[in-house]
Short mmCIF file of C-alpha atoms in Angstrom, two decimals:
data_model
loop_
_atom_site.label_atom_id
_atom_site.label_comp_id
_atom_site.label_asym_id
_atom_site.label_seq_id
_atom_site.Cartn_x
_atom_site.Cartn_y
_atom_site.Cartn_z
CA MET A 709 0.05 0.05 -0.01
CA LYS A 710 2.73 2.38 0.97
CA ARG A 711 4.71 1.55 -2.36
CA ASN A 712 1.25 2.57 -4.44
CA ASN A 713 0.98 5.96 -2.37
CA CYS A 714 4.88 6.47 -3.04
CA LEU A 715 4.42 6.17 -6.69
CA LYS A 716 1.00 7.92 -6.90
CA SER A 717 2.88 11.10 -5.37
CA ASN A 718 5.93 10.75 -7.57
CA VAL A 719 4.27 10.30 -10.83
CA MET A 720 5.22 13.75 -12.03
CA ALA A 721 8.76 13.45 -11.07
CA LEU A 722 8.90 10.11 -12.93
CA VAL A 723 7.57 11.65 -16.10
CA ALA A 724 9.85 14.43 -15.82
CA VAL A 725 12.93 12.02 -15.58
CA ILE A 726 11.55 9.80 -18.64
CA THR A 727 11.11 12.93 -20.66
CA ILE A 728 14.53 14.39 -19.84
CA LEU A 729 16.10 10.82 -20.41
CA SER A 730 14.52 10.79 -23.95
CA PHE A 731 15.77 13.93 -24.95
CA LEU A 732 19.41 13.18 -23.88
CA THR A 733 19.04 9.63 -25.92
CA LEU A 734 18.06 11.59 -28.93
CA LYS A 735 20.65 14.24 -28.55
CA VAL A 736 23.46 11.44 -28.06
CA SER A 737 22.23 9.38 -30.61
CA GLY A 738 22.58 12.26 -33.10
CA LEU A 739 19.13 12.32 -34.18
CA TYR A 740 18.65 16.01 -33.07
CA GLY A 741 21.85 17.19 -34.71
CA GLN A 742 21.11 15.50 -38.00
CA HIS A 743 17.44 17.69 -37.97
CA LYS A 744 19.45 20.79 -37.60
CA ARG A 745 22.00 19.75 -40.29
CA MET A 746 19.51 19.05 -43.02
CA THR A 747 20.17 20.30 -46.42
CA VAL A 748 17.86 22.52 -48.16
CA SER A 749 17.87 24.20 -51.50
CA ILE A 750 17.15 27.87 -51.93
CA TYR A 751 16.29 29.26 -55.03
CA PHE A 752 16.99 33.01 -56.51
CA HIS A 753 13.96 35.03 -57.36
CA GLY A 754 15.08 38.24 -59.25
CA ASN A 755 16.91 39.33 -62.29
CA PRO A 756 20.26 37.52 -62.85
CA SER A 757 21.41 40.57 -64.96
CA SER A 758 21.38 42.37 -61.73
CA PRO A 759 24.36 42.09 -59.33
CA ALA A 760 22.63 43.89 -56.82
CA GLU A 761 19.60 41.40 -56.72
CA VAL A 762 21.92 38.26 -57.04
CA ALA A 763 23.92 39.51 -54.04
CA ASP A 764 20.58 40.28 -51.99
CA GLU A 765 20.08 37.53 -49.60
CA ASN A 766 16.20 38.37 -49.15
CA ARG A 767 15.94 37.06 -52.86
CA TRP A 768 17.18 33.50 -51.68
CA ASN A 769 14.39 31.19 -50.47
CA PRO A 770 13.14 27.56 -50.48
CA THR A 771 10.28 28.47 -52.81
CA PRO A 772 11.19 26.82 -56.18
CA ASN A 773 11.52 29.72 -58.89
CA GLY A 774 10.41 27.50 -62.03
CA GLU A 775 14.03 27.21 -63.62
CA THR A 776 15.91 24.44 -64.66
CA CYS A 777 19.21 24.78 -62.27
CA ASN A 778 21.42 22.53 -64.38
CA ALA A 779 24.77 23.45 -63.08
CA VAL A 780 25.77 25.89 -66.13
CA ASN A 781 27.41 28.73 -64.53
CA GLN A 782 26.00 31.60 -66.39
CA LYS A 783 22.82 32.88 -64.26
CA ALA A 784 21.89 32.57 -60.59
CA CYS A 785 19.64 29.64 -60.11
CA MET A 786 19.78 27.78 -56.72
CA ILE A 787 22.18 27.02 -53.49
CA LEU A 788 22.34 23.81 -51.40
CA LEU A 789 23.20 24.75 -47.68
CA GLU A 790 22.01 23.70 -44.21
CA GLN A 791 18.36 24.79 -42.79
CA THR A 792 20.33 26.50 -39.90
CA ASP A 793 21.67 29.36 -42.70
CA LEU A 794 18.09 30.42 -42.94
CA THR A 795 16.36 33.21 -41.18
CA ILE A 796 12.95 32.74 -39.39
CA SER A 797 11.35 33.98 -42.64
CA TYR A 798 13.34 31.25 -44.49
CA THR A 799 15.40 33.74 -46.59
CA LEU A 800 19.41 33.23 -46.70
CA ASP A 801 20.83 34.71 -43.22
CA PRO A 802 23.34 37.26 -44.33
CA ALA A 803 25.08 36.77 -41.04
CA LYS A 804 25.63 33.05 -41.71
CA ILE A 805 26.48 33.49 -45.53
CA ASN A 806 27.09 36.90 -46.99
CA LEU A 807 26.74 36.86 -50.97
CA ASP A 808 28.34 38.78 -53.63
CA ALA A 809 27.83 38.48 -57.75
CA VAL A 810 30.18 37.46 -60.41
CA TYR A 811 29.65 38.26 -63.99
CA THR A 812 29.88 35.37 -66.05
CA GLY A 813 29.57 37.04 -69.58
CA ALA A 814 25.92 36.08 -69.82
CA ALA A 815 24.75 37.07 -66.14
CA TYR A 816 25.64 36.93 -62.56
CA ILE A 817 25.88 34.24 -60.25
CA PRO A 818 26.36 34.27 -56.50
CA ARG A 819 29.53 34.22 -54.82
CA ARG A 820 30.25 33.74 -50.92
CA ILE A 821 32.44 36.46 -49.43
CA GLY A 822 31.60 36.01 -45.63
CA GLY A 823 29.33 35.08 -43.03
CA SER A 824 29.66 32.64 -39.82
CA SER A 825 28.53 29.45 -41.35
CA SER A 826 30.76 26.42 -41.82
CA THR A 827 28.49 25.18 -44.64
CA PRO A 828 30.25 24.59 -47.89
CA PHE A 829 29.11 27.04 -50.45
CA ASN A 830 27.44 24.89 -53.50
CA PRO A 831 25.56 26.97 -55.99
CA ILE A 832 23.86 25.26 -58.66
CA ASN A 833 23.41 28.00 -61.64
CA ARG A 834 21.70 27.58 -64.85
CA ASN A 835 22.36 28.60 -68.48
#
């Protein structure tokens, strides 16, 4: 009887301990970190003939732009990066990845010039 009363009085503490252990297990197993490191595609929405627009981090977001990003480095199209490199509004975070534009002879493509992210810069441009 005392044992049941003890369990009943400590149910909340037991639930808290189980919850904490569950979170620790996820963190130790790496699942939590894998979610944070998820690769996303962000697309350019603007005029690739405008260096100011290509370098504007606000013109890059996960909404597809309707272009075929075929890795021909002539016009800005898409960048692969980590989800943590985006702002809350899902645009490229300029504190994490700062952009400039490089002229290709046809238009402009993005070039990373700074930022605190350790994500490799992987643009996939188009023709």
